[in-house]
PDB file of C-alpha atoms in Angstrom:
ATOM      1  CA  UNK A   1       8.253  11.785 -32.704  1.00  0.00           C
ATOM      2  CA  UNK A   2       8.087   8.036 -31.440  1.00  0.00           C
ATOM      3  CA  UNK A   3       4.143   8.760 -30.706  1.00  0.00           C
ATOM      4  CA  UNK A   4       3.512   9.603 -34.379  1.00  0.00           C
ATOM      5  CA  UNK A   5       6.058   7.007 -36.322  1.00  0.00           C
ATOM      6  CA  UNK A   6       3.984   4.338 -33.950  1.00  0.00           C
ATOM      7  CA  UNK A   7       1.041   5.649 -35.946  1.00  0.00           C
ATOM      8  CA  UNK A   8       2.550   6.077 -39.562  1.00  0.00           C
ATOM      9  CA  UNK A   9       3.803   2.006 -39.270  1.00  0.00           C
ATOM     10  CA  UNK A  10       0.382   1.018 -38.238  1.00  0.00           C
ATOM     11  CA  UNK A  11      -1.251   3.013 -40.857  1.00  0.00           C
ATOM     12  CA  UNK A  12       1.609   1.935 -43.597  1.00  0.00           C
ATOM     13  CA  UNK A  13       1.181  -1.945 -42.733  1.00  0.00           C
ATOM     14  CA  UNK A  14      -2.740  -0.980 -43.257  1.00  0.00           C
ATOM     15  CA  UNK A  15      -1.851  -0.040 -47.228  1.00  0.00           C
ATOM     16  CA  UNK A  16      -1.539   4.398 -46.782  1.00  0.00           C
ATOM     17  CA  UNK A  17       1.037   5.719 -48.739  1.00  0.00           C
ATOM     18  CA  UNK A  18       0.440   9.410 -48.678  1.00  0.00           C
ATOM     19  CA  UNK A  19       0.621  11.218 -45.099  1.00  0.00           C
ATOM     20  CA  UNK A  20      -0.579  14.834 -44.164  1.00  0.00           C
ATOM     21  CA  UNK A  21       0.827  16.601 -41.131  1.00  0.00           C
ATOM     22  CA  UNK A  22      -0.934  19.713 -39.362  1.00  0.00           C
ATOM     23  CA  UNK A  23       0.691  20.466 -36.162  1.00  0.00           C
ATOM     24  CA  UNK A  24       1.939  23.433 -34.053  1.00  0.00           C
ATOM     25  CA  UNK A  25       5.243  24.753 -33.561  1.00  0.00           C
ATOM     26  CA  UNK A  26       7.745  27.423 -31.492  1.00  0.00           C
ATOM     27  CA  UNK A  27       8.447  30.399 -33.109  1.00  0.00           C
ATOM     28  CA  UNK A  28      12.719  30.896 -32.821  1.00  0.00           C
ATOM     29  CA  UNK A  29      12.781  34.049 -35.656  1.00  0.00           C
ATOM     30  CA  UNK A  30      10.611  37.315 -35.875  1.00  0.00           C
ATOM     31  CA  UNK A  31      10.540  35.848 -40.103  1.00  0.00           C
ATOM     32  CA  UNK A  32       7.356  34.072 -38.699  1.00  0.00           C
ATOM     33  CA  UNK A  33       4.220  35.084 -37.280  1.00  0.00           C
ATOM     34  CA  UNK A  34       1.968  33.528 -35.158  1.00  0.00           C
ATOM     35  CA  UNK A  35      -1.078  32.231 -36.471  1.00  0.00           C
ATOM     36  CA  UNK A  36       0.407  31.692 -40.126  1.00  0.00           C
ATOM     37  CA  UNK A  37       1.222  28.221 -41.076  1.00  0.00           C
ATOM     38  CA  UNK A  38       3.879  27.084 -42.895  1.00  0.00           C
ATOM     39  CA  UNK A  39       4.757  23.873 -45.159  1.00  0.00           C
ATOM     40  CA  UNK A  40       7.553  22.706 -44.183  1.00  0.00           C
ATOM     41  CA  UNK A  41      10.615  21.889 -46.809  1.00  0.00           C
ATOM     42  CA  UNK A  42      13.267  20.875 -44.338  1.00  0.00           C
ATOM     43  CA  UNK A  43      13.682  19.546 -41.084  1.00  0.00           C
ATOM     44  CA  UNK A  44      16.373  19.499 -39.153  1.00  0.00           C
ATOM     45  CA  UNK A  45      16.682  16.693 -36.965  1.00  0.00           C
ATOM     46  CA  UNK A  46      17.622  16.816 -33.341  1.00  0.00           C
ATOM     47  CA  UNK A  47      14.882  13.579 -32.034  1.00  0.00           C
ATOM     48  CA  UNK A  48      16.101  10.079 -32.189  1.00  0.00           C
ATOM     49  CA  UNK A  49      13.197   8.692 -34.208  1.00  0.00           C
ATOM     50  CA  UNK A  50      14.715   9.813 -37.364  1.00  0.00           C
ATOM     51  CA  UNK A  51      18.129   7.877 -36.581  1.00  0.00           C
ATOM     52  CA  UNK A  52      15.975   4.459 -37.249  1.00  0.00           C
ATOM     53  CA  UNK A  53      15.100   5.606 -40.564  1.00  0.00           C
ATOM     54  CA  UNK A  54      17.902   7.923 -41.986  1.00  0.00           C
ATOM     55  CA  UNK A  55      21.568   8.843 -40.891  1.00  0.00           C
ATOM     56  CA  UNK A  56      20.997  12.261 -42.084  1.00  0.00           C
ATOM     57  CA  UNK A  57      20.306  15.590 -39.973  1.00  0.00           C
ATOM     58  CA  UNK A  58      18.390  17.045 -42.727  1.00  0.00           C
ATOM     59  CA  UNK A  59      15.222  16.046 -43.784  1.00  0.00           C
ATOM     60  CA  UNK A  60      12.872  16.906 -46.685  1.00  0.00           C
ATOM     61  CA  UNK A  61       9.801  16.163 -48.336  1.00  0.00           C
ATOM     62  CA  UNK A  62      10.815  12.496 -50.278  1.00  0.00           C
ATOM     63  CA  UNK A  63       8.161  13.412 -53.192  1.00  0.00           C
ATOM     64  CA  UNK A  64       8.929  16.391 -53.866  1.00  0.00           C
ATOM     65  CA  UNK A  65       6.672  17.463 -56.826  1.00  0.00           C
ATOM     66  CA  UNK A  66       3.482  16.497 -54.456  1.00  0.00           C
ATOM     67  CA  UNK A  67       5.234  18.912 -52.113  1.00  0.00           C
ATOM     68  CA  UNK A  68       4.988  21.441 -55.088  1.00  0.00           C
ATOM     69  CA  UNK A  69       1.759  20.664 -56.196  1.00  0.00           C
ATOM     70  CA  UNK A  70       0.315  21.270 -52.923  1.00  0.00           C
ATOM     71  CA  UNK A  71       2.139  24.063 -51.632  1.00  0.00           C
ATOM     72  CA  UNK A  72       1.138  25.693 -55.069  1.00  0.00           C
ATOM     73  CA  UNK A  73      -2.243  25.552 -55.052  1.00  0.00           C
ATOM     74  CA  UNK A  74      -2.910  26.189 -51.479  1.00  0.00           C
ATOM     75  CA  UNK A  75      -0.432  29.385 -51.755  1.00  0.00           C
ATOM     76  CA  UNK A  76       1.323  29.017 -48.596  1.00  0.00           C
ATOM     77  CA  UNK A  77       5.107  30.337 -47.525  1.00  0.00           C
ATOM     78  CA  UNK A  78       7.232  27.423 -46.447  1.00  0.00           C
ATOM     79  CA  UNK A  79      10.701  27.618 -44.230  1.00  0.00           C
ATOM     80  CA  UNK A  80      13.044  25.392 -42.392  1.00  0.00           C
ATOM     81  CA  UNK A  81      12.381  23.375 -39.379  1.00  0.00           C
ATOM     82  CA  UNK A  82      14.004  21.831 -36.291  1.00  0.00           C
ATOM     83  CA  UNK A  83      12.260  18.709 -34.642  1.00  0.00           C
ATOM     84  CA  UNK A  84      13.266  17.871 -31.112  1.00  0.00           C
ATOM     85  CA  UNK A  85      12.136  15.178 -28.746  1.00  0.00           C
ATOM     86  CA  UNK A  86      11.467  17.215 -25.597  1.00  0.00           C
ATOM     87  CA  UNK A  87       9.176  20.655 -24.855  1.00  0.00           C
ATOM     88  CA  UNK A  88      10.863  23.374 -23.386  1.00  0.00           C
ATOM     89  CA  UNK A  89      14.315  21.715 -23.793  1.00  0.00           C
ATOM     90  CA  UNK A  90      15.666  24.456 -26.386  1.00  0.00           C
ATOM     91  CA  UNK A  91      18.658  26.004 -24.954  1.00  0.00           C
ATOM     92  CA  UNK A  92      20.174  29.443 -25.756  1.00  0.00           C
ATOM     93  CA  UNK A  93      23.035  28.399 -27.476  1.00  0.00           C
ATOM     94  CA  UNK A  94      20.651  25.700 -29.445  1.00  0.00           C
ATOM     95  CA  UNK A  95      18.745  28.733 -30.730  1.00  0.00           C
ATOM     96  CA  UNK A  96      21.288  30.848 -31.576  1.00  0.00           C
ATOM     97  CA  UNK A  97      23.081  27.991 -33.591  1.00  0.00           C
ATOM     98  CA  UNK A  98      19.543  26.938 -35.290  1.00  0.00           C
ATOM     99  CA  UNK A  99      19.004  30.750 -36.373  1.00  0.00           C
ATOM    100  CA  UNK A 100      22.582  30.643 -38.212  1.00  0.00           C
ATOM    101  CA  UNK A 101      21.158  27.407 -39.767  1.00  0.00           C
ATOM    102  CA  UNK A 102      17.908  29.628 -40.644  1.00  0.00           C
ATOM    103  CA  UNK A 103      15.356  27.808 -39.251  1.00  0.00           C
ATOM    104  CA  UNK A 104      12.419  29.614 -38.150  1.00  0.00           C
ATOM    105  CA  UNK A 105      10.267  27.227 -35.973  1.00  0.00           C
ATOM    106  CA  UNK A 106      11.033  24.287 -33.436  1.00  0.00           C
ATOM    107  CA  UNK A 107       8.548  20.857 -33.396  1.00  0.00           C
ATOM    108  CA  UNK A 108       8.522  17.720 -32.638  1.00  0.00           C
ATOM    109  CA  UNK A 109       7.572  15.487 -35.149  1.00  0.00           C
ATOM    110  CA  UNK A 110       8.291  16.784 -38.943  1.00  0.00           C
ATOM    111  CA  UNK A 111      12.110  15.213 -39.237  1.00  0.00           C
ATOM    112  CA  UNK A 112      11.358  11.862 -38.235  1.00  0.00           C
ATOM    113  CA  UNK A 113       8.073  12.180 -40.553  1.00  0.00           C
ATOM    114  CA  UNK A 114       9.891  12.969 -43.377  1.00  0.00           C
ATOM    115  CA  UNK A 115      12.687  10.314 -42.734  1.00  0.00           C
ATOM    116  CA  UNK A 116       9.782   7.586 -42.468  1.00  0.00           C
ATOM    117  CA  UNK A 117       8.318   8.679 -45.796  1.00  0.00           C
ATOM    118  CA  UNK A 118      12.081   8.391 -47.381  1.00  0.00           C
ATOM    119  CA  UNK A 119      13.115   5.125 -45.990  1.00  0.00           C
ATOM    120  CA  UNK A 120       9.187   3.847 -47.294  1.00  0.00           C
ATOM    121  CA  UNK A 121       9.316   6.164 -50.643  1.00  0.00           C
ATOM    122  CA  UNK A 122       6.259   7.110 -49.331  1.00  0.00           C
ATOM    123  CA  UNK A 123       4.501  10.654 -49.693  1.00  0.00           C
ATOM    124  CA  UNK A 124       4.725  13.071 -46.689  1.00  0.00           C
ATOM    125  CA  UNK A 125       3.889  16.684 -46.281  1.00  0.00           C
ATOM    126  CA  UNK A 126       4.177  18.082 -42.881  1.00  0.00           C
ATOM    127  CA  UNK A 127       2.485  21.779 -41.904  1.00  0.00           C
ATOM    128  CA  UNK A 128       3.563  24.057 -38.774  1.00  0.00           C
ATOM    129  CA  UNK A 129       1.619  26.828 -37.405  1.00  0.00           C
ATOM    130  CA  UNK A 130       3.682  29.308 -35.227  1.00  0.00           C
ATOM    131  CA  UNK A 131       2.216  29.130 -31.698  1.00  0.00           C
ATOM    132  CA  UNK A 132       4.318  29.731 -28.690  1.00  0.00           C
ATOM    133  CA  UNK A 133       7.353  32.292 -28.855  1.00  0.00           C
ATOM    134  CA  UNK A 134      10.816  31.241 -28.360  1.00  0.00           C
ATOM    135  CA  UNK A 135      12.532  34.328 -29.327  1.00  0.00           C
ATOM    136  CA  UNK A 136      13.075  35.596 -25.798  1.00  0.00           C
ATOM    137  CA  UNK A 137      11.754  33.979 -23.167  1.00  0.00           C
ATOM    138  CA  UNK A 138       9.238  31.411 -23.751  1.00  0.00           C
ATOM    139  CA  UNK A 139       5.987  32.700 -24.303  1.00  0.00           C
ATOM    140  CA  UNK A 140       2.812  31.414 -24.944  1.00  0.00           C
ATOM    141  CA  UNK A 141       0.316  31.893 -27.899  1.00  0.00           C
ATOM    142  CA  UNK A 142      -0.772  35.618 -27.304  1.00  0.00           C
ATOM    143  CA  UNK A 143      -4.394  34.957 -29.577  1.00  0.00           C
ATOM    144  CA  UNK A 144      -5.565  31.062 -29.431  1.00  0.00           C
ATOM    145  CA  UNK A 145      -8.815  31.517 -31.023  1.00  0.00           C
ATOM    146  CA  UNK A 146      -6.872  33.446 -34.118  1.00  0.00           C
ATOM    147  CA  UNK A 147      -4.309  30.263 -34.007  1.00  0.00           C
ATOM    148  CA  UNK A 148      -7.456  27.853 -33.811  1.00  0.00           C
ATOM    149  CA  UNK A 149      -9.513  29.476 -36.509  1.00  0.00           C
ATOM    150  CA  UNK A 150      -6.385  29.595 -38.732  1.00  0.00           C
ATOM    151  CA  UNK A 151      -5.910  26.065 -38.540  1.00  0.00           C
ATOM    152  CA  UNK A 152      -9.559  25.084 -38.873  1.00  0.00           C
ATOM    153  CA  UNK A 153      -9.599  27.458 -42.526  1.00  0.00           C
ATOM    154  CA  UNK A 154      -6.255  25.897 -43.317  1.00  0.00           C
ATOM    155  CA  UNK A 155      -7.251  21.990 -42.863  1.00  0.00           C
ATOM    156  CA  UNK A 156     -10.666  22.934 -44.753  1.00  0.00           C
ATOM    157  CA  UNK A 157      -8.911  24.322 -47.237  1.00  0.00           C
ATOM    158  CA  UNK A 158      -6.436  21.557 -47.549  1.00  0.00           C
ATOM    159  CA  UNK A 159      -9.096  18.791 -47.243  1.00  0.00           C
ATOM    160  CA  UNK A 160     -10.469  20.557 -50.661  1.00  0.00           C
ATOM    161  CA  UNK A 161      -7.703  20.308 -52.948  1.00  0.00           C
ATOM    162  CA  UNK A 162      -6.405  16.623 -51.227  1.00  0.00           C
TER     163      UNK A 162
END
C-alpha cells in the first residue's frame, strides 16, 4: 500500500484527481471465481497506509455515483475487500473472521486507495481479479493466460467508456 500512495501523492501534486485501480487479489470464499474481476465497494483495512489518511477500518469508494456510473456500464459484480500489507501473512483465524465479515478477496492496496481519495475528495475506483486461492491452502492461479486475457478485455473495455 505505501508503494502505490507514494505514487497517488506524486500524481495528485501533478493536478490528477480521478484514479483507476486494476490489480489482482486472493480468493478467501468459493462466491468468487478466478479469472472474474470485481469492483470493489469496500475495503477493509488491515495495512497501515490507510491509518495516515482515515481512522476508519472500512473503506469505500469517496464518489460514489462515479462508482455507479462505471460499474453500470461496464456490468461488473462488485464485493467486499480486505487489504493487508504483507503476502502470504493471512492466518486461519484472520480468514475465518474476514468470511463472517463477508469479504470475498484479500489485496494489498484498495483500503489505503480509497482512504487517499477520501482524505483528497478525490475520485477512486479500485478493481480485483481473483488469482491465487486462499480457501484451503494457498494455491496458485490454476489458468494464467485465462486470468491475463481477462484482464487485458477488462482494461480495454474500461479504457472505452473512461
Amino acid at each position: 500500500a505505501s508503494g502505490i500512495i507514494k505514487l497517488l501523492e506524486e500524481l495528485r501534486v501533478l493536478g490528477v484527481t480521478e484514479f483507476v485501480f486494476v490489480g489482482f487479489a486472493g480468493m478467501i470464499t468459493e462466491q468468487v471465481s478466478e479469472g472474474n474481476i470485481y469492483a470493489i465497494e469496500k475495503a477493509v483495512s488491515g495495512v497501515g497506509a490507510t491509518a495516515y489518511y482515515s481512522d476508519r477500518k472500512e473503506q469505500y469508494p469517496y464518489n460514489k455515483d462515479y462508482f455507479k456510473k462505471i460499474t453500470k456500464e461496464i456490468n461488473i459484480d462488485s464485493c467486499t475487500c480486505f487489504s493487508i500489507d504483507t503476502p502470504f501473512r493471512e492466518t486461519r483465524p484472520l480468514l475465518t473472521e474476514l468470511v463472517k465479515q463477508e469479504v470475498h478477496l484479500i489485496d494489498m492496496e484498495c483500503a489505503a486507495i480509497f482512504a487517499f481519495a477520501e482524505f483528497y475528495h478525490l475520485s477512486a475506483l479500485c478493481f480485483l481479479i481473483a488469482a491465487d486461492n486462499l480457501t484451503g491452502d494457498w494455491c496458485p492461479p490454476q489458468d494464467w493466460n485465462n486470468i491475463q486475457s481477462q484482464m487485458k478485455h477488462f482494461i480495454d473495455k474500461l479504457f472505452s467508456i473512461l
